[in-house]
Tab-separated table of C-alpha atoms in Angstrom:
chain	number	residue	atom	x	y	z
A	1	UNK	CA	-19.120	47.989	-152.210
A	2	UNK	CA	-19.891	44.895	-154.369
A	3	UNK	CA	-23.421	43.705	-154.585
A	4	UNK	CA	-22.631	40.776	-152.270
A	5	UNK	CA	-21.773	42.965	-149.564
A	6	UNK	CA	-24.962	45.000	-150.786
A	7	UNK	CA	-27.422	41.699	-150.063
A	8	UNK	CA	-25.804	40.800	-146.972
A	9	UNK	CA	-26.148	44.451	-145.938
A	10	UNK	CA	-30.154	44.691	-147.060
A	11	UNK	CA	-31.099	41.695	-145.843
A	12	UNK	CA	-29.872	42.653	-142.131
A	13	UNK	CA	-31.468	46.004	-142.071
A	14	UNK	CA	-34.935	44.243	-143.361
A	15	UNK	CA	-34.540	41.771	-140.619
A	16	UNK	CA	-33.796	44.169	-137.719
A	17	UNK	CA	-37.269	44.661	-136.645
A	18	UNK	CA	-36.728	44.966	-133.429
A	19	UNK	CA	-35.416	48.156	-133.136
A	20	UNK	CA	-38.098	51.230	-133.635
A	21	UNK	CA	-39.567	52.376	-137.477
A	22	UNK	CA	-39.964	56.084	-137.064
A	23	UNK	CA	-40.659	56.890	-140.834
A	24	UNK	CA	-41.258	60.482	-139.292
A	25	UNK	CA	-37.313	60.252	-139.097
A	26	UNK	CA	-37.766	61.369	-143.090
A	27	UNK	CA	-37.834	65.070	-143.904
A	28	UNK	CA	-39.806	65.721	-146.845
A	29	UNK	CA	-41.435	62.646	-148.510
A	30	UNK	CA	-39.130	60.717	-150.265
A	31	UNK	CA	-39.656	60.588	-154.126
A	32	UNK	CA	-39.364	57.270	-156.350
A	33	UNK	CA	-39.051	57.882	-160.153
A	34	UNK	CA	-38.382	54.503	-163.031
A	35	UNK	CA	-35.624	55.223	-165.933
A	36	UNK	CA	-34.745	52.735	-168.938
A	37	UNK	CA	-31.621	51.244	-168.541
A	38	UNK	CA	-30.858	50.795	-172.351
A	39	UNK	CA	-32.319	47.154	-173.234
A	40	UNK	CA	-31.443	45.727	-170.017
A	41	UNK	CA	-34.448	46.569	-167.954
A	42	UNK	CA	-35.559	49.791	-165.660
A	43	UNK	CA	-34.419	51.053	-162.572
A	44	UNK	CA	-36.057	52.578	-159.511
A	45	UNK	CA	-34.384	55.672	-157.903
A	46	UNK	CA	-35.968	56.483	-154.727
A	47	UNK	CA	-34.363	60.126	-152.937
A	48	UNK	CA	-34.313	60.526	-149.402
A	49	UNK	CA	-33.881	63.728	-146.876
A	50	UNK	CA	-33.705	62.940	-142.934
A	51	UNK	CA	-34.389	65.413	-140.452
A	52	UNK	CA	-31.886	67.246	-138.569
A	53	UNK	CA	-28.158	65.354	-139.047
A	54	UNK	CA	-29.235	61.852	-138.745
A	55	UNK	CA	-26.167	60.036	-139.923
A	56	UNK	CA	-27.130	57.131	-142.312
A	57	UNK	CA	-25.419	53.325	-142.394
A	58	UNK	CA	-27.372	51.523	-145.158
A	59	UNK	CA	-30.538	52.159	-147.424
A	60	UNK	CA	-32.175	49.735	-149.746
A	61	UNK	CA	-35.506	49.108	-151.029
A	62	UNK	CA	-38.119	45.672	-151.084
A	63	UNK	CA	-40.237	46.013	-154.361
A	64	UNK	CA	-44.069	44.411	-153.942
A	65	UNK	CA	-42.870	42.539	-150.145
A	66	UNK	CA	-39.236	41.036	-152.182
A	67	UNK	CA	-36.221	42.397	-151.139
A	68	UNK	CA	-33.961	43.673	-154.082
A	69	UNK	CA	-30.297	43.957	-154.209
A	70	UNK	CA	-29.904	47.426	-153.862
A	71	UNK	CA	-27.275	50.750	-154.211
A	72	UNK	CA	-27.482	53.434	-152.360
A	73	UNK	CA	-25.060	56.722	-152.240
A	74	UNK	CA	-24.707	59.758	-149.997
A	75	UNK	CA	-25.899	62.937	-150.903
A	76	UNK	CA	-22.369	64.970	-151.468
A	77	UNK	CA	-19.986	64.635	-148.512
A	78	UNK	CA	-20.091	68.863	-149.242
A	79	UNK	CA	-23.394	69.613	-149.942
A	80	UNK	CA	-23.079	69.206	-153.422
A	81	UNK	CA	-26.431	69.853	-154.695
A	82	UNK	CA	-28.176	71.687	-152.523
A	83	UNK	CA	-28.687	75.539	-152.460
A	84	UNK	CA	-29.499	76.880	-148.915
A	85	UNK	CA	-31.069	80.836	-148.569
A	86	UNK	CA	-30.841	82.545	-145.057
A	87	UNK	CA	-33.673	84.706	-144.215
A	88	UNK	CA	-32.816	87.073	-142.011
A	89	UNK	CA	-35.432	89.197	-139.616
A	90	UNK	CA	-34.620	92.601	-139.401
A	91	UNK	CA	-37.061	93.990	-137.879
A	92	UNK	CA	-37.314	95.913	-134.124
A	93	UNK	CA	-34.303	98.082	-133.966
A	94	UNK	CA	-35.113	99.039	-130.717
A	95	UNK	CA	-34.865	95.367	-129.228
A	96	UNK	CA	-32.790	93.457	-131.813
A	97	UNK	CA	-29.904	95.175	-132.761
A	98	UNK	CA	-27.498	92.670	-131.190
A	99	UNK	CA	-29.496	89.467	-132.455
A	100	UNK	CA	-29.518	90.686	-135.918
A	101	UNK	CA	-25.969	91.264	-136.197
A	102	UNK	CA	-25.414	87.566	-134.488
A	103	UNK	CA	-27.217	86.323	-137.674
A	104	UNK	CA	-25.804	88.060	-139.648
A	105	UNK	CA	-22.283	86.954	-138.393
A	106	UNK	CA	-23.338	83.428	-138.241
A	107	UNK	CA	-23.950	83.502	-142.374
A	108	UNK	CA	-20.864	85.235	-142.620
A	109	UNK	CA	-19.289	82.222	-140.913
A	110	UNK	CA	-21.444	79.707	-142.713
A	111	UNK	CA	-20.290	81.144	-146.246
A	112	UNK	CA	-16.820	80.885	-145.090
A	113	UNK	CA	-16.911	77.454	-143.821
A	114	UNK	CA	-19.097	75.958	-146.291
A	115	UNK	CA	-17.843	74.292	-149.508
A	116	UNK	CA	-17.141	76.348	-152.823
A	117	UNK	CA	-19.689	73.811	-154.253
A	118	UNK	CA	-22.913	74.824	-152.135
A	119	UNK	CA	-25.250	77.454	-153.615
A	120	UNK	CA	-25.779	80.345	-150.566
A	121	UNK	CA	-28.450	82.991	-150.597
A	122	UNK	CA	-29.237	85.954	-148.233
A	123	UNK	CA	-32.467	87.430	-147.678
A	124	UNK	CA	-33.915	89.895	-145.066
A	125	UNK	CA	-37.499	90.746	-143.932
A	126	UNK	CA	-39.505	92.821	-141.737
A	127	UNK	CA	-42.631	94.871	-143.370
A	128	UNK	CA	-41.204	93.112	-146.671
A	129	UNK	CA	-38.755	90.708	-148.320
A	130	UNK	CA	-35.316	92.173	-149.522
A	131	UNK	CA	-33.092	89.913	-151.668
A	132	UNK	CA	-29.587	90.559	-150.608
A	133	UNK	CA	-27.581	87.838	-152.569
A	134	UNK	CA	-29.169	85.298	-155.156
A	135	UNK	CA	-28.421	81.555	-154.280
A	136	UNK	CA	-25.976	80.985	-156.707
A	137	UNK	CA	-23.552	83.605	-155.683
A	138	UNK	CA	-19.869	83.479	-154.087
A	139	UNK	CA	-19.334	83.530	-150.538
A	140	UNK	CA	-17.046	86.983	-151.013
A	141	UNK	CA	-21.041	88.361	-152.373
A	142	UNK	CA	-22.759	86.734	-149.111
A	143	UNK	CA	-19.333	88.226	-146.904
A	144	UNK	CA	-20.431	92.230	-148.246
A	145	UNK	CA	-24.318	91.896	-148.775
A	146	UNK	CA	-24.171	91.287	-144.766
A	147	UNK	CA	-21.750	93.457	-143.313
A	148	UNK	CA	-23.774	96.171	-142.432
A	149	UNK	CA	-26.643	94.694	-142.191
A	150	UNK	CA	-29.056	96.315	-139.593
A	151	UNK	CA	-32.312	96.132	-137.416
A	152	UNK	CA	-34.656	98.718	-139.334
A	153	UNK	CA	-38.105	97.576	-139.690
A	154	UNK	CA	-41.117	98.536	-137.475
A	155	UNK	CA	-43.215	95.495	-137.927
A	156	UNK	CA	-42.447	91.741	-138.625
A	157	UNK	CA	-44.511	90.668	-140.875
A	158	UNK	CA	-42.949	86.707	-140.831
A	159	UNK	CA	-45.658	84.765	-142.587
A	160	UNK	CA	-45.350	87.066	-145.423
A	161	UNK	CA	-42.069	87.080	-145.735
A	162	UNK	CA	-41.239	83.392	-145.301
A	163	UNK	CA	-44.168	82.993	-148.225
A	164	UNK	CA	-42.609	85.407	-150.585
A	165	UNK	CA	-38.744	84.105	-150.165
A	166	UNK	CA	-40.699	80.430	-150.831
A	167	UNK	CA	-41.961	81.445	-153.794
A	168	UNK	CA	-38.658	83.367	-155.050
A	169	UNK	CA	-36.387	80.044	-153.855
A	170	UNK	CA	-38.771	77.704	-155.772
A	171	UNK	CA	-37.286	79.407	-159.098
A	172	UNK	CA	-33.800	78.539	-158.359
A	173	UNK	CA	-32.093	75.281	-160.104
A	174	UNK	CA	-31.305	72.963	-157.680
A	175	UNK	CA	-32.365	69.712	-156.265
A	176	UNK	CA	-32.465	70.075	-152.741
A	177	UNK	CA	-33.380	73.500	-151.004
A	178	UNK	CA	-32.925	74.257	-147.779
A	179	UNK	CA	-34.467	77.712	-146.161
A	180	UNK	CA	-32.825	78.652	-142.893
A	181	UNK	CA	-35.238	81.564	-140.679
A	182	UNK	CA	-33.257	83.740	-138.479
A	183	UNK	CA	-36.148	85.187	-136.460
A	184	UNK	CA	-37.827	85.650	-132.872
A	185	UNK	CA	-40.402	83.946	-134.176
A	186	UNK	CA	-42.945	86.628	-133.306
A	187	UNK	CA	-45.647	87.192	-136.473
A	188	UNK	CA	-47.231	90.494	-136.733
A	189	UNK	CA	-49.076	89.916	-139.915
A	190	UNK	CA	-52.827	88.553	-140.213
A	191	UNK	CA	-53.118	87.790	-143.337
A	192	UNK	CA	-51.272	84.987	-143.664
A	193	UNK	CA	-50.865	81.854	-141.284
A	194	UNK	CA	-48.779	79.127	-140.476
A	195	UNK	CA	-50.845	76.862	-142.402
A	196	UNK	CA	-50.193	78.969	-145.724
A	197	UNK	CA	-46.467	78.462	-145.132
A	198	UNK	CA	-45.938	74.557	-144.457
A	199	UNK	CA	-48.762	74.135	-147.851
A	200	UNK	CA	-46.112	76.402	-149.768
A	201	UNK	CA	-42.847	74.584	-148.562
A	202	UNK	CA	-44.576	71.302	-148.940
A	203	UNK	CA	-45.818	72.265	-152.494
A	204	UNK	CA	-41.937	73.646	-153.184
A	205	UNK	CA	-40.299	70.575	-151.957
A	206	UNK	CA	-38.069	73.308	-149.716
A	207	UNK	CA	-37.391	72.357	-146.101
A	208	UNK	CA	-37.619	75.287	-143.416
A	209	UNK	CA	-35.030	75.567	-140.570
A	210	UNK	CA	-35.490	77.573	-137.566
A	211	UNK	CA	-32.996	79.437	-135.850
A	212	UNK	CA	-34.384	81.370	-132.416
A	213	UNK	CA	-33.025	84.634	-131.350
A	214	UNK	CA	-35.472	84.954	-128.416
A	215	UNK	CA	-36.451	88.590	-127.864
A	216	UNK	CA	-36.605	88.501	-124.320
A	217	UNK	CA	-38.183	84.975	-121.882
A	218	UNK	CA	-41.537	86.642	-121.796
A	219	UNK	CA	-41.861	86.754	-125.546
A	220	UNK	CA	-39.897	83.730	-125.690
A	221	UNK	CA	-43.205	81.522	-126.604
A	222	UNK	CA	-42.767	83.033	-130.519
A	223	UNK	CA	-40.207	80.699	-131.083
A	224	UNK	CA	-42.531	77.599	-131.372
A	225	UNK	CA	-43.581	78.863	-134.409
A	226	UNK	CA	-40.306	78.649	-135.822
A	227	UNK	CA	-39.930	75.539	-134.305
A	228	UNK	CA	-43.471	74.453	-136.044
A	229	UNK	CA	-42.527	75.523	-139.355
A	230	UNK	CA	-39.366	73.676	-139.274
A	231	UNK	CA	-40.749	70.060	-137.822
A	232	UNK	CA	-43.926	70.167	-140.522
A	233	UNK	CA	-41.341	70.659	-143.641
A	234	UNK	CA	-39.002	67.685	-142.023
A	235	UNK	CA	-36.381	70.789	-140.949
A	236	UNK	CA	-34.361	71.117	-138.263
A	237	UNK	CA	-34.735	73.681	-135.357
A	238	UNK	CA	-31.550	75.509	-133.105
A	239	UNK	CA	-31.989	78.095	-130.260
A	240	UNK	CA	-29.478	80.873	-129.519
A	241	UNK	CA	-28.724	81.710	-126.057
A	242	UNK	CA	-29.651	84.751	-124.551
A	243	UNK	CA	-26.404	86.260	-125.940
A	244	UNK	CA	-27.290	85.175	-128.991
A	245	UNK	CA	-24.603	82.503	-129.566
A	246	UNK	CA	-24.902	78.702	-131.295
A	247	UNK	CA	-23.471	75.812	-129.775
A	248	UNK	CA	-19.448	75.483	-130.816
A	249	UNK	CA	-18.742	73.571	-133.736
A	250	UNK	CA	-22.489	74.843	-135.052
A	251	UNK	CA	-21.421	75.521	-138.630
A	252	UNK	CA	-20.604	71.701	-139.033
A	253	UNK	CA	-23.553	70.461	-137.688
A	254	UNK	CA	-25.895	72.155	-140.120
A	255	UNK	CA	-23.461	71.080	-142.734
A	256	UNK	CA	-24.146	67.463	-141.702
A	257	UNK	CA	-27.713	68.732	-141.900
A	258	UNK	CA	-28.419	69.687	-145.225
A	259	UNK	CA	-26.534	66.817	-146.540
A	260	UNK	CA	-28.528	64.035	-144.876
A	261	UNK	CA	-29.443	61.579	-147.156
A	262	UNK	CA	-29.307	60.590	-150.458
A	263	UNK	CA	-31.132	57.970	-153.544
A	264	UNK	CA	-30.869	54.499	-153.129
A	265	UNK	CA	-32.084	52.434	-156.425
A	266	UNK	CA	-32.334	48.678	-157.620
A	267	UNK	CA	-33.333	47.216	-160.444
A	268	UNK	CA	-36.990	46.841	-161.583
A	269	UNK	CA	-38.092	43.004	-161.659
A	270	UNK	CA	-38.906	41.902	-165.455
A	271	UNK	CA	-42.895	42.186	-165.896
A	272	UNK	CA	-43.650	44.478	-163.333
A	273	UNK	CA	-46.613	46.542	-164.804
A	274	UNK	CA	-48.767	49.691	-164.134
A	275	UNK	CA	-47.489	50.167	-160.220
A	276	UNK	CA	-44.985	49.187	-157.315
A	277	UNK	CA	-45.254	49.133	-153.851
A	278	UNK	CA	-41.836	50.400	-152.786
A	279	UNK	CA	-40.756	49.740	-148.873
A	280	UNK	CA	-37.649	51.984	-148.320
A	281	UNK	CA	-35.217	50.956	-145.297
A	282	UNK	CA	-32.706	52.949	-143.586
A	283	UNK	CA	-30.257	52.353	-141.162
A	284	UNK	CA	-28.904	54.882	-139.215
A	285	UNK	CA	-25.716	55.112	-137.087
A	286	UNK	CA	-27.210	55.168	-133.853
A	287	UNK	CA	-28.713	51.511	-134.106
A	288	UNK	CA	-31.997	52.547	-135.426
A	289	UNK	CA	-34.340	51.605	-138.328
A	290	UNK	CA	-36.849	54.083	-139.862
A	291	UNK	CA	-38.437	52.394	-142.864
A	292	UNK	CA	-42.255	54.272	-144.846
A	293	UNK	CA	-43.496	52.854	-148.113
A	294	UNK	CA	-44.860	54.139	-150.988
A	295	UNK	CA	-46.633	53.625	-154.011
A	296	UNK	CA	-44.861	54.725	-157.184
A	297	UNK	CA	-46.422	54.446	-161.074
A	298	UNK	CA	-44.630	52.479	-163.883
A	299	UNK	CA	-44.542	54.366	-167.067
A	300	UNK	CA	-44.674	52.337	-170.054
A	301	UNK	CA	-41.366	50.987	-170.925
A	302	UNK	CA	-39.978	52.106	-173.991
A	303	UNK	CA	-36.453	52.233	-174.716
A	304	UNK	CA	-36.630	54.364	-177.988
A	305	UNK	CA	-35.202	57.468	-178.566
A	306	UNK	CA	-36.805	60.257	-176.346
A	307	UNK	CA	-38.217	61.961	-179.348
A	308	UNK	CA	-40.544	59.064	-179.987
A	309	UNK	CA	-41.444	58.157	-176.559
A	310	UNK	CA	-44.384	60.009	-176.096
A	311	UNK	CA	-47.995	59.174	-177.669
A	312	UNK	CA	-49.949	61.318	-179.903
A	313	UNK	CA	-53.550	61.666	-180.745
A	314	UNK	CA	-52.921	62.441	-184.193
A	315	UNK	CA	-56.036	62.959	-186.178
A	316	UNK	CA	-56.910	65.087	-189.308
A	317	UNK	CA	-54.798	67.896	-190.945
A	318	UNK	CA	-53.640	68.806	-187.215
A	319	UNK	CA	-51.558	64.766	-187.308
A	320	UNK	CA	-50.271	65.531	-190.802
A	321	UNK	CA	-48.686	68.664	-189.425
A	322	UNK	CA	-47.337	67.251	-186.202
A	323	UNK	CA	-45.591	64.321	-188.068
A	324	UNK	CA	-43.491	65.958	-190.490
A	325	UNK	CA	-42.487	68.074	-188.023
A	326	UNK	CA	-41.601	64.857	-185.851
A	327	UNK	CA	-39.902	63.563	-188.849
A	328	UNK	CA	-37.595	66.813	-189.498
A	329	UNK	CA	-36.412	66.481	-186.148
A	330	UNK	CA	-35.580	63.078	-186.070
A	331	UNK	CA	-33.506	63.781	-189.737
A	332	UNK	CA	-32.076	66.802	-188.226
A	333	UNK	CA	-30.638	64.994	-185.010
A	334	UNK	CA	-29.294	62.176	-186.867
A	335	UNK	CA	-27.417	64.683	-189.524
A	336	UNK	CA	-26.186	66.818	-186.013
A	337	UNK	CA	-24.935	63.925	-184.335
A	338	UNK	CA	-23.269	62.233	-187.369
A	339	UNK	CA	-23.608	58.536	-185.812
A	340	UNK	CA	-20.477	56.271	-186.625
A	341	UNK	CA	-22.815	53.924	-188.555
A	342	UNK	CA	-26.230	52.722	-188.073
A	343	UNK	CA	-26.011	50.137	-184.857
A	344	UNK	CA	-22.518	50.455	-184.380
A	345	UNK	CA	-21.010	51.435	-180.722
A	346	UNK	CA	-17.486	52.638	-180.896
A	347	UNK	CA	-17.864	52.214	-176.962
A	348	UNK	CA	-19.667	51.846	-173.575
A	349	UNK	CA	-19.788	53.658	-170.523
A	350	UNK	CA	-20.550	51.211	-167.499
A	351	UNK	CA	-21.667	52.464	-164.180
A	352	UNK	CA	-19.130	51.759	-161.293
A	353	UNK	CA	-22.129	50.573	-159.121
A	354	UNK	CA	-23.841	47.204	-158.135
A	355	UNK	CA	-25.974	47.555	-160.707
A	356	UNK	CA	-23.372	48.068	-163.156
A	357	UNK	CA	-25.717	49.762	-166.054
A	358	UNK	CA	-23.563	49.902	-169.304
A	359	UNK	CA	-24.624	52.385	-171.655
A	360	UNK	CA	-23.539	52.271	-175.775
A	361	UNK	CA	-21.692	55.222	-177.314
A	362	UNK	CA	-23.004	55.506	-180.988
A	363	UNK	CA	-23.345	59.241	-182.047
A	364	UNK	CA	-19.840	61.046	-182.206
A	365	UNK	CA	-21.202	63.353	-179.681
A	366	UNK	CA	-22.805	61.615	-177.333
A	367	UNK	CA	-24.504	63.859	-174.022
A	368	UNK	CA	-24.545	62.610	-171.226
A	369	UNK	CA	-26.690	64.258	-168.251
A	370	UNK	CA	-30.359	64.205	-166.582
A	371	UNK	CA	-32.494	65.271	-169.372
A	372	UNK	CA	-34.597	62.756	-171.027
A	373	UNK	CA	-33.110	64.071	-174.176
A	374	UNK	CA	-29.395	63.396	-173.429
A	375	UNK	CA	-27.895	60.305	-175.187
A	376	UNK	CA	-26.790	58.549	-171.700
A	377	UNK	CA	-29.438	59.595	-169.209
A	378	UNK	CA	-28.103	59.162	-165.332
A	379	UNK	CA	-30.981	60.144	-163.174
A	380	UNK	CA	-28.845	61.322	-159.838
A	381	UNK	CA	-29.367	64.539	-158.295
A	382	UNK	CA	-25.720	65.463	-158.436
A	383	UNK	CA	-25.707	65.606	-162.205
A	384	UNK	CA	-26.570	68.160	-164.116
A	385	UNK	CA	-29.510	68.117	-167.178
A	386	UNK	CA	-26.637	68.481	-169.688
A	387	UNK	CA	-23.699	67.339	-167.614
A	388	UNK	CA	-20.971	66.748	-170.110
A	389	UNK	CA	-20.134	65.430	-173.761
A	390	UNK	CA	-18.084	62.975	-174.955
A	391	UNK	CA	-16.771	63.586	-178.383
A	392	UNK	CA	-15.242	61.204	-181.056
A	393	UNK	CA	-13.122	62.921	-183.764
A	394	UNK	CA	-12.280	62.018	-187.148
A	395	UNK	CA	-8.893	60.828	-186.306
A	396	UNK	CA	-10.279	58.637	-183.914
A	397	UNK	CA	-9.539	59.837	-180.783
A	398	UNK	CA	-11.815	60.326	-177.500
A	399	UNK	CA	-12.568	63.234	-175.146
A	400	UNK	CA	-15.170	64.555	-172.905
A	401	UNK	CA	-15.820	68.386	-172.068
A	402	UNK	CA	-17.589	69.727	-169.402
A	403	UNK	CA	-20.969	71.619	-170.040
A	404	UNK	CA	-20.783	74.099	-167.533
A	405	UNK	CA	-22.013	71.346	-164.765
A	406	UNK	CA	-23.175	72.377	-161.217
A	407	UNK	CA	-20.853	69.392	-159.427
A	408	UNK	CA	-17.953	69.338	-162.087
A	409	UNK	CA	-16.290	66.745	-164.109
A	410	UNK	CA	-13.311	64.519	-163.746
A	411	UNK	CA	-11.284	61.901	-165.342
A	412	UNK	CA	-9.016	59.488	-163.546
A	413	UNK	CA	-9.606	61.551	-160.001
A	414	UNK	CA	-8.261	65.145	-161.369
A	415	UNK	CA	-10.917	67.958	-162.419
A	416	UNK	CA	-10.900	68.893	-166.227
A	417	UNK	CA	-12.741	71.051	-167.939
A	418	UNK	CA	-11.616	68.873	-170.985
A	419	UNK	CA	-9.755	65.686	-171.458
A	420	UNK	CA	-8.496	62.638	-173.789
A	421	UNK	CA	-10.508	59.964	-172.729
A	422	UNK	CA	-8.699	55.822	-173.228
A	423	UNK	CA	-9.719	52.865	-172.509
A	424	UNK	CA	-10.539	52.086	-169.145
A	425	UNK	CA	-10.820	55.729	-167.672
A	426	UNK	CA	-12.856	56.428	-164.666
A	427	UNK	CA	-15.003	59.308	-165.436
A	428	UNK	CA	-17.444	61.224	-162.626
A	429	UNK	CA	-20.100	63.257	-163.078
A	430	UNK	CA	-20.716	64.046	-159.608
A	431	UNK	CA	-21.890	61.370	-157.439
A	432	UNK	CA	-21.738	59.379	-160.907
A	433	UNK	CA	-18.441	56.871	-161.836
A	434	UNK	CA	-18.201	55.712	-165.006
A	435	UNK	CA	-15.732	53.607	-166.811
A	436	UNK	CA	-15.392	53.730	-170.658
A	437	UNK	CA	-14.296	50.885	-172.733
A	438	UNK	CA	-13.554	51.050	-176.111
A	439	UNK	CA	-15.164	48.796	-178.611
A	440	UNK	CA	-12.184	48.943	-180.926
């Protein structure tokens, strides 16, 4: 989509008032963070999750009441990105023998169906939290951790357990979490509430999904907690029938769940200073408009090397100490990276995107990820911290390797692990197109 299309696109969804602005449409507040663009200026990236499998038209974002030309991409079309862990209740073998083997079936089925790319998890509860299968496992691991997985607990102790597979998700690596509760809903434990679980998911950045097995209609009511927990962490909630089945074509729709959403970024007007009022817009496929604002911090612009971006007190002995060590780590990156020559680009990588951000290639290896510290920073949740290098030999020639990336690499549309890189190759890092151009 050219940034034409991109205006004529923003300026309709600012202008279509008169449908509703439900900004509790969003699932977990959106988050707005500023990156240098080289010399060029700065960029705000603002990431978005909807609730439940709102489909999304258009995004784009007004900066202090103006509205920008603005890009905005899909979270992965599978998931990419996201690592989802299914807590399972297993407790109350004398009433839930059939529901917990329905939930367990239904991850079976979800680890089947879902994309090689997603990271799946199984967990269990009742008087305590079992880890079956750590989120970053194969869907043959998820297949055998549940196959005989059984109703054995005496007491459901659901607060606890939904705080304790919070606090072991928060440790995993990835961007977007999603924590799916297979439960009647019914809480045994007192020392914990409801309250300690949305401050914990909130704190996490994890959304909660509920999915009901209702014991019987009289205890039927213990579902609303599930149903609680997932609306106050923007999740999703489903209920099983009293034969413990999900509506057909299930699996899809919590596919087109987890990947609701995405970033949506524009360029950062010259002089802005200190903060921005940022009014994010979305359109969505069923006619509506959900739109919430925020106020984000601008760091100090500085488009030095990382290592000399931040600001010390340096005082005394202590400074003396703190810059010769700065100063052997600048020598020792420059003698590692063996730049071409001092200034000199032997190429550029240019964003395929209306923004169009072109980065210069000096150093023969030049890193390219989401860490401050990599050479080409692209801050997009689909690529990794160290993503991928691209490597000049001494004969001249041009490749890129993959660095062990979470979404993969690819030149020209095929995935490589490695590649020659020419003039005028599309490269993606995930969500990320790039086009290299050679200087020479």
């Amino acid at each position: 989509m050219n940034s034409l299309v991109l205006r004529i696109s923003s300026v309709v969804m600012f202008l279509a008032m008169s449908v509703p602005i439900l900004a509790a449409d969003f699932g977990p507040a959106p988050r707005c963070d500023v990156r240098n663009q080289d010399s060029d200026g700065r960029v705000i990236d603002c990431r978005f999750q909807l609730n439940g499998d709102t489909k999304v038209s258009a995004a784009a974002l007004s900066l202090d009441g103006e509205l920008t030309p603005s890009q905005w991409q899909r979270f992965g079309g599978s998931g990419e990105g996201s690592a989802v862990l299914f807590l399972i209740d297993t407790s109350n073998p004398k009433h839930r023998v059939e529901a917990v083997k329905a939930a367990a079936g239904l991850v079976r089925s979800w680890a089947d169906f879902a994309s090689s790319k997603f990271l799946i998890g199984v967990a269990a509860f009742d008087s305590q939290l079992t880890s079956l299968v750590a989120p970053q496992s194969t869907k043959e691991a998820v297949i055998k951790a549940t196959e005989d997985l059984k109703a054995k607990g005496m007491t459901t102790e659901l607060y606890r357990g939904v705080l304790n597979a919070l606090e072991k998700f928060d440790e995993v690596p990835s961007e977007r979490k999603h924590l799916v509760v297979l439960s009647d809903g019914l809480a045994e434990d007192t020392a914990y509430t409801h309250d300690d679980v949305i401050l914990a998911a909130q704190n996490a950045g994890i959304v909660v999904h509920g999915i009901g097995y209702p014991l019987n209609t009289s205890k039927s009511t213990g579902l609303q907690t599930l149903r609680r927990m997932a609306e106050e962490t923007g999740g999703s909630y489903w209920q099983a029938s009293a034969n413990n089945e999900l509506e057909t074509g299930f699996n899809q729709r919590l596919l087109d769940t987890f990947k609701s959403g995405g970033t949506v970024s524009a360029a950062l007007p010259e002089g802005t200073r200190d903060r921005v009022s940022v009014s994010m817009g979305v359109d969505l496929i069923d006619g509506r408009h959900i739109e919430t604002v925020l106020d984000v911090p601008i760091p100090e612009a500085s488009f030095s090397p990382w290592y000399l971006q931040r600001k010390y007190q340096i005082g005394g002995g202590v400074g003396v100490v703190l810059l010769l060590a700065l100063l052997a780590l600048v020598l020792r990156r420059k003698t590692t990276e063996e730049p071409v020559g001092e200034g000199v680009s032997y190429g550029y990588l240019q964003q395929v995107d209306a923004v169009g951000t072109r980065h210069a290639v000096v150093n023969r290896t030049c890193r390219i990820g989401r860490n401050s510290d990599c050479d080409v920073q692209l801050m997009n949740d689909s690529v990794s911290g160290y993503h991928a290098d691209l490597l000049l030999d001494r004969d001249g020639g041009i490749s890129i390797v993959d660095l062990g990336s979470t979404n993969g690499l690819r030149v020209n549309g095929d995935e490589v692990h490695q590649a020659t890189v020419n003039d005028g190759d599309e490269i993606e890092l995930g969500e990320v197109r790039l086009r290299f151009e050679s200087a020479q």
